[in-house]
Coordinates of C-alpha atoms and ligand atoms in Angstrom, one line a residue:
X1 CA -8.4 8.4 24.1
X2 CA -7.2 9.8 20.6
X3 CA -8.7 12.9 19.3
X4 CA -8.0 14.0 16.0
X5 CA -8.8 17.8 15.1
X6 CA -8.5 19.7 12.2
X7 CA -10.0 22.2 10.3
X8 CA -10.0 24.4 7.1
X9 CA -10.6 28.3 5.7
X10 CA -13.7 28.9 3.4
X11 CA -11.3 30.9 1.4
X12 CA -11.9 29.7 -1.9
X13 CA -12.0 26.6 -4.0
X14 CA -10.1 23.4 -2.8
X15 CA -7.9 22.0 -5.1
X16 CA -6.2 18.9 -5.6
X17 CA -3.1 19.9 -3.3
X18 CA -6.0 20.0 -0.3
X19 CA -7.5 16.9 -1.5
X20 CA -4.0 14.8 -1.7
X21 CA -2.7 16.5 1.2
X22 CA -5.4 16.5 3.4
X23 CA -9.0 15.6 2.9
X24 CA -7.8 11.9 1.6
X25 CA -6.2 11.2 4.9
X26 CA -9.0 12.7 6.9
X27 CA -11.3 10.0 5.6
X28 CA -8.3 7.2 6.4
X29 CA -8.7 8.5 9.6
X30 CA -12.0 7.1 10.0
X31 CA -11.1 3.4 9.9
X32 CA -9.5 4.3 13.2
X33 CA -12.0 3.0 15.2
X34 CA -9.8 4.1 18.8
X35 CA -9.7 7.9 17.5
X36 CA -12.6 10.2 17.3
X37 CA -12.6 12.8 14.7
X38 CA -13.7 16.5 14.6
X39 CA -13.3 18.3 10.8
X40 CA -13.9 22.2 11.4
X41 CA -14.5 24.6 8.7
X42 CA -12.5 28.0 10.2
X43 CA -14.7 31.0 9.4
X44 CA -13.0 32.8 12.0
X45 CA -9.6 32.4 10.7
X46 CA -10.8 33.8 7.5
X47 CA -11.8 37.0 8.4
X48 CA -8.6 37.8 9.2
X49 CA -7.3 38.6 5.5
X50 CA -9.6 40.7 3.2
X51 CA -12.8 39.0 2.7
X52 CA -16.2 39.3 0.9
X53 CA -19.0 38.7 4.0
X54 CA -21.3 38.3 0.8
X55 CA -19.8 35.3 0.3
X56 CA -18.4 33.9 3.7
X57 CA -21.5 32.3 4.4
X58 CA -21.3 30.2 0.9
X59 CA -18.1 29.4 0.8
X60 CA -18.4 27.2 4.4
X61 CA -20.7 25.2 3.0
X62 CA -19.1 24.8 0.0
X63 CA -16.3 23.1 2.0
X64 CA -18.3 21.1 4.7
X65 CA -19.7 19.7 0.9
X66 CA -16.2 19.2 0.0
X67 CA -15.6 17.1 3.6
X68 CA -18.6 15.1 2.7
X69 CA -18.4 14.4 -1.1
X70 CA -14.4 13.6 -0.2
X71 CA -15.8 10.6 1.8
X72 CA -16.0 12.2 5.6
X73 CA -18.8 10.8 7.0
X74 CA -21.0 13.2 9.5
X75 CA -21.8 10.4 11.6
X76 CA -18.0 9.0 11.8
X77 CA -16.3 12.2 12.6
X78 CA -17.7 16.1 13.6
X79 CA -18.4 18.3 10.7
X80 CA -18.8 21.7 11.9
X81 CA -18.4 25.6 11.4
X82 CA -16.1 27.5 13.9
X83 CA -18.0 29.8 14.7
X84 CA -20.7 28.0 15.8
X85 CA -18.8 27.0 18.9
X86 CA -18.2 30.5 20.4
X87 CA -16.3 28.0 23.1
X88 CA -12.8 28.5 20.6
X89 CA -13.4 32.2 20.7
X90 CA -13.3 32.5 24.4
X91 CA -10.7 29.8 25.3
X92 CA -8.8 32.4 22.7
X93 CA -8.8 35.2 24.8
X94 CA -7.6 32.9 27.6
X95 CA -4.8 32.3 26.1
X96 CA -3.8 34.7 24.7
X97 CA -2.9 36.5 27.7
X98 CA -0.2 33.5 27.8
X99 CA 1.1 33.8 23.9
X100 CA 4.3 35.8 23.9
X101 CA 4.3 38.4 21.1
X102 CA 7.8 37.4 20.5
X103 CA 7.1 34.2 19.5
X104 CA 3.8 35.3 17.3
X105 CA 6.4 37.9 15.7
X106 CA 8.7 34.8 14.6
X107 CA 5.6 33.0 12.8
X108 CA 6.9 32.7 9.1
X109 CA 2.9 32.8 8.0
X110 CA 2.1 35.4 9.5
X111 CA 5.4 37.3 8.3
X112 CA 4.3 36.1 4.9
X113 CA 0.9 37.5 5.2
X114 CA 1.2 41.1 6.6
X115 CA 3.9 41.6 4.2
X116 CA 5.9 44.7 4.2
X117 CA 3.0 47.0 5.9
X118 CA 2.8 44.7 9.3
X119 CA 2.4 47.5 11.1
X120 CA -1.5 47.7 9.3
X121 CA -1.5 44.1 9.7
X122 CA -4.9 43.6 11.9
X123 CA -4.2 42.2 15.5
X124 CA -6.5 39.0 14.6
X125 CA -3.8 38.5 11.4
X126 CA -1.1 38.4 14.4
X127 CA -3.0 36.5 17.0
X128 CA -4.5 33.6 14.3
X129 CA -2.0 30.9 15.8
X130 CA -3.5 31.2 19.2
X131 CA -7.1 30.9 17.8
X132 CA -5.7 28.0 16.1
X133 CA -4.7 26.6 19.1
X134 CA -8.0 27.6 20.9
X135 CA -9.6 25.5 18.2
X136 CA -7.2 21.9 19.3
X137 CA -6.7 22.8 23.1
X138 CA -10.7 23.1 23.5
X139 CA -11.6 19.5 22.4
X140 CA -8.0 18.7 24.3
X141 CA -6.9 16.9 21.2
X142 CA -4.2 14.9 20.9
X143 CA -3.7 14.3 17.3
X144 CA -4.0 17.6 14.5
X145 CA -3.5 16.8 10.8
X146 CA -1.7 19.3 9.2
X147 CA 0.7 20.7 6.5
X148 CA 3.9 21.2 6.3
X149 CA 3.3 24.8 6.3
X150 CA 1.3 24.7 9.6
X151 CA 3.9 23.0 11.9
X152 CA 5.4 26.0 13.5
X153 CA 1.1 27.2 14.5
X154 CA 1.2 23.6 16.5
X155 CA 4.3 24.0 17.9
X156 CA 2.6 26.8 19.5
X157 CA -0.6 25.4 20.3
X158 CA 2.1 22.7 22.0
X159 CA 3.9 25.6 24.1
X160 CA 0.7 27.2 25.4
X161 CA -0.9 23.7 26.4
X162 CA 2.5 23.1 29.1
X163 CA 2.7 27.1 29.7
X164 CA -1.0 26.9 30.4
X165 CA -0.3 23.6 32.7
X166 CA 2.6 24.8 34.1
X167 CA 1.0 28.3 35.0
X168 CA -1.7 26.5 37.1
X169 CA -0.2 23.5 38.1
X170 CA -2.5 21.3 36.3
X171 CA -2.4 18.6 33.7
X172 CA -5.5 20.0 32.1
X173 CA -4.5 20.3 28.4
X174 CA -2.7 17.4 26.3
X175 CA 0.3 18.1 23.9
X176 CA -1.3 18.3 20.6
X177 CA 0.6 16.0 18.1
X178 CA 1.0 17.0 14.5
X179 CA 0.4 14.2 12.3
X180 CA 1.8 15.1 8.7
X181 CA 0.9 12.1 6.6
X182 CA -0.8 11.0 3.8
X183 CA 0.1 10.0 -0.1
X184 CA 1.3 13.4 -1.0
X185 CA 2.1 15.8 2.0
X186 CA 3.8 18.4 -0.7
X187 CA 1.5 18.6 -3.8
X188 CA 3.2 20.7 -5.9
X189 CA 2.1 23.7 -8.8
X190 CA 1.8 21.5 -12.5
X191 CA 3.8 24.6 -14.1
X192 CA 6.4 24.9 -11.7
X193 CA 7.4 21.7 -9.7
X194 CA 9.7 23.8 -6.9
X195 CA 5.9 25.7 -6.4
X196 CA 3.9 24.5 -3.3
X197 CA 0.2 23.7 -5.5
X198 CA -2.0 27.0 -4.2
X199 CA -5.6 28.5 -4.5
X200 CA -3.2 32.2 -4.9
X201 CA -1.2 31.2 -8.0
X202 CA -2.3 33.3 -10.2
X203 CA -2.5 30.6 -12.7
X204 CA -5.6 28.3 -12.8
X205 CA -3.8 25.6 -15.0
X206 CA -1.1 25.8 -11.8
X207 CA -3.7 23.8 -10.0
X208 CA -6.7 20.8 -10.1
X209 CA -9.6 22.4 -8.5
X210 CA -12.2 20.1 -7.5
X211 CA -15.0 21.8 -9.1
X212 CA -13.3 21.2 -12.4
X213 CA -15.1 19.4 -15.1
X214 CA -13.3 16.1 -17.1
X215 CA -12.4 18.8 -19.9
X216 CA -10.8 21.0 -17.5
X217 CA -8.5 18.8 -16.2
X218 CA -7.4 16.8 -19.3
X219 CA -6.7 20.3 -20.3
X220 CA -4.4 21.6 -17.3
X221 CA -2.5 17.6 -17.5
X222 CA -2.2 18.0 -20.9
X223 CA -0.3 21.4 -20.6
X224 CA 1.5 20.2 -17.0
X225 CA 5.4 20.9 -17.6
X226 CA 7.6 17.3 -17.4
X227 CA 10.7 17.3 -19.2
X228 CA 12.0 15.6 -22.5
X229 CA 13.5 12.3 -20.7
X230 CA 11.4 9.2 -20.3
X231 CA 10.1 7.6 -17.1
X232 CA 12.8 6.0 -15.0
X233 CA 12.2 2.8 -13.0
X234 CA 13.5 4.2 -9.8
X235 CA 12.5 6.8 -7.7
X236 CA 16.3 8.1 -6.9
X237 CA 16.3 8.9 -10.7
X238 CA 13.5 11.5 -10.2
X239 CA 15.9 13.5 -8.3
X240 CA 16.1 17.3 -10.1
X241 CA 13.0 16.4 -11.6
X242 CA 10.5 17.9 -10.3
X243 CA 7.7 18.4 -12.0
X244 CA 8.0 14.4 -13.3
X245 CA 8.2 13.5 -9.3
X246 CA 5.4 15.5 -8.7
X247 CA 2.8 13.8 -11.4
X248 CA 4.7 10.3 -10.0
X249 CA 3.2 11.3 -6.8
X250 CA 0.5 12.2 -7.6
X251 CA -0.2 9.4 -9.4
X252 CA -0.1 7.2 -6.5
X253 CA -1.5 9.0 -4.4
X254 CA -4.8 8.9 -7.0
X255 CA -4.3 4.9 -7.4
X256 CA -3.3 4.4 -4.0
X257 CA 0.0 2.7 -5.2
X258 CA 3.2 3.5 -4.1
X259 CA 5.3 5.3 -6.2
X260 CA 7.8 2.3 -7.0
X261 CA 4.8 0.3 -8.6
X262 CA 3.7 3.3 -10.7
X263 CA 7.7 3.8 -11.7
X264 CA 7.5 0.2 -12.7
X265 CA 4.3 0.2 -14.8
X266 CA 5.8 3.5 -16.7
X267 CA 9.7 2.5 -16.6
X268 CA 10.8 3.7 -20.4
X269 CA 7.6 5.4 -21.4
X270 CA 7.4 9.4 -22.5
X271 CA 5.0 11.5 -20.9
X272 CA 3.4 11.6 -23.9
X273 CA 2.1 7.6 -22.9
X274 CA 2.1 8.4 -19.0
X275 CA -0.5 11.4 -19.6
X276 CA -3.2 9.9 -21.0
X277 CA -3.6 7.4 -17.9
X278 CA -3.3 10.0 -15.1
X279 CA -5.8 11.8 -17.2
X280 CA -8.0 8.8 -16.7
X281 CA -6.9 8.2 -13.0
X282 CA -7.4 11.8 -12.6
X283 CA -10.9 11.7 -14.2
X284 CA -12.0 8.9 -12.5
X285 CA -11.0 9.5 -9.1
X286 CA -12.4 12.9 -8.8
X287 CA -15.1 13.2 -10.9
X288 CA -17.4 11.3 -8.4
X289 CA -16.3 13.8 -5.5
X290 CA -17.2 16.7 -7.4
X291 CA -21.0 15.5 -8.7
X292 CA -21.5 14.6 -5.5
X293 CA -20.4 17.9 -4.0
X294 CA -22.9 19.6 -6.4
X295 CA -25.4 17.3 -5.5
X296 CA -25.0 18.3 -1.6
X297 CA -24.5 21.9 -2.7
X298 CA -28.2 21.8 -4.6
X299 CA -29.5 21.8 -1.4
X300 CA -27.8 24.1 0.8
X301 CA -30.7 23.2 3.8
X302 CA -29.4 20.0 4.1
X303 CA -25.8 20.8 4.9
X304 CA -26.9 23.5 7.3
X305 CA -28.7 21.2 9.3
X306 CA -25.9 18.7 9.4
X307 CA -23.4 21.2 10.4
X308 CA -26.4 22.2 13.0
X309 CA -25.7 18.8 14.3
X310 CA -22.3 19.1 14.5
X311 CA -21.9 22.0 16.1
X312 CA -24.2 21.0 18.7
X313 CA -21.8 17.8 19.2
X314 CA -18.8 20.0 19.6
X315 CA -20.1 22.1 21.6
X316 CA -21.1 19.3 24.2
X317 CA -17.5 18.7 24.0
X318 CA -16.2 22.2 24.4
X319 CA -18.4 23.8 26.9
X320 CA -16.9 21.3 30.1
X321 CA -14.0 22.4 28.4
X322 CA -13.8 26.0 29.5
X323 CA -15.7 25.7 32.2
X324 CA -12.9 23.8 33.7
X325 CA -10.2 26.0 32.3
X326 CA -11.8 29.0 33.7
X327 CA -12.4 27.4 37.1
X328 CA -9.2 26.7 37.3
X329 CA -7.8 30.4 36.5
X330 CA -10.1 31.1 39.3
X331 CA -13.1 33.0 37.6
X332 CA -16.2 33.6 39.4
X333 CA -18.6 30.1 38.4
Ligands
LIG401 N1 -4.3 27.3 9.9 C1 -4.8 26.1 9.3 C2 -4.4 26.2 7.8 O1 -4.4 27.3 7.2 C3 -6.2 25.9 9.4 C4 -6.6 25.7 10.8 C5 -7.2 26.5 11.7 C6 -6.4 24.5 11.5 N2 -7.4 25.9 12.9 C7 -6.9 24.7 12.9 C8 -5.8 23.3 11.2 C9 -6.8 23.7 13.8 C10 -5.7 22.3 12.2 C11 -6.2 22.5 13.5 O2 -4.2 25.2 7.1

């Protein structure tokens, strides 16, 4: 059986690097008709960097809306909140006690996150890999979409599943697989193309939220960096261009072309001809996801009792879970 997990932080707006990068395949995923799919949102993991509680509550269903509007369906795949399973917390603690700090001191995020005051860093900053792989290893999923960025937490989630099996003498947990797929894996910044796309540039026109309006984004296309030479007709000639590679990709990954056929169709042309069409494809692609997220965010009591659902789902799935991990580390039943 193939289980695909993955999840997302409520920490601010999505932008078109999520979208590309991740939400597009999500919904792939659900022609699969061997795999089952669970889509968390990771409350948890968000509250472990400065946060407004205020606004926690809004900003998960803001994206379960974004999972929905982007085409996941909530009776194809699980759409739920984290923290709704209190299962992820608990299987957490299990394994933690099996996470060596040495290897959580090597994780490059979480190196990039405390900064230089790790020594404030909070101990959930430090232990968030484990409670990401709490979050796979309690549905014992075997397939986990992810970034790039996000390899080195599943490689993790990977060791504790054996340490865990190995510890016991069970074969309780699968080895999680990281599946890093999709049109356009690395979208990156439109002013800087060596710039991973982010929500933390401090530049809006760096990025295409999803919220944005038709003006918005023919604005930030319009003032995307390129360079002075025109379209090639081969992809190798996009090498040490990168800003040009990156609209290219992106592109494609809007028109669901490969790149080749969108090199063809714009072989010899200036940006100045090749802008105007992504605008459109840009335009037109998204601008039906985002109405349709306001339409779902309109009425907030409607996602809530979706992600009710879900969470009631993953729970049904998660409880047997733990109640077998914990037998088998020999807890009182
Ligand atoms: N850490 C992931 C990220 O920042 C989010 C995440 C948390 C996740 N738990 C997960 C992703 C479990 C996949 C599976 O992108």
């Amino acid at each position: 059986m193939k289980r695909i997990l993955s999840g997302m932080q409520p920490t601010s707006q999505l932008h078109l690097g999520n979208y590309l990068g991740a939400l597009k395949n999500w919904v792939n995923f659900q022609e699969d008709k061997e795999a089952e799919r669970l889509y968390c949102v990771v409350d948890l993991h968000a509250i472990t960097q400065p946060y407004e509680p205020e606004t926690l509550a809004k900003a998960t269903r803001e994206i379960a809306a974004a999972y929905m509007a982007a085409g996941i369906d909530p009776k194809k795949s699980t759409i739920f909140v984290q923290s709704h399973v209190p299962q992820h917390s608990q299987l957490m603690w299990l394994l933690s006690t099996m996470a060596q700090m040495g290897k959580l001191e090597r994780m490059t995020q979480f190196k990039d996150k405390a900064g230089k005051n790790a020594e404030r860093a909070g101990l959930g900053l430090f232990a968030y890999p484990v409670l990401m792989a709490a979050d796979i290893l309690i549905y014992k999923a075997t397939h986990v979409p992810v970034g790039e960025d996000q390899k080195q937490h599943l490689e993790l989630a990977r060791d504790l599943a054996s340490t865990f099996n190995t510890r016991y003498g069970v074969d309780l947990f699968p080895q999680p697989e990281p599946v890093i797929a999709g049109p356009a894996p690395r979208v990156m910044s439109l002013r800087d193309g060596s710039k991973k796309m982010s929500k933390s540039d401090e530049s809006d026109m760096s990025r295409i939220n999803l919220i944005d309006d038709a003006d918005t984004i023919a604005k930030k296309i319009k003032k995307a960096k390129t360079d002075p030479e025109a379209l090639p007709d081969n992809l190798k000639a996009l090498d040490g261009r990168p800003e040009a590679l990156n609209l290219i990709t992106l592109y494609a990954a809007l028109a669901d072309q490969s790149k080749e056929s969108v090199l063809t169709q714009f072989a010899g042309k200036q940006f100045s001809e090749f802008k105007p069409a992504f605008i459109d494809l840009a335009v037109t692609r998204l601008s039906p996801i985002t109405a349709r997220m306001n339409e779902l965010l309109s009425d907030p009591a409607q996602i809530d009792a979706s992600l009710r659902e879900g969470g009631e789902k993953a729970r049904d799935i998660a409880a047997p879970v733990l109640q077998e991990t914990m037998k088998i580390m020999g807890f009182m039943p």
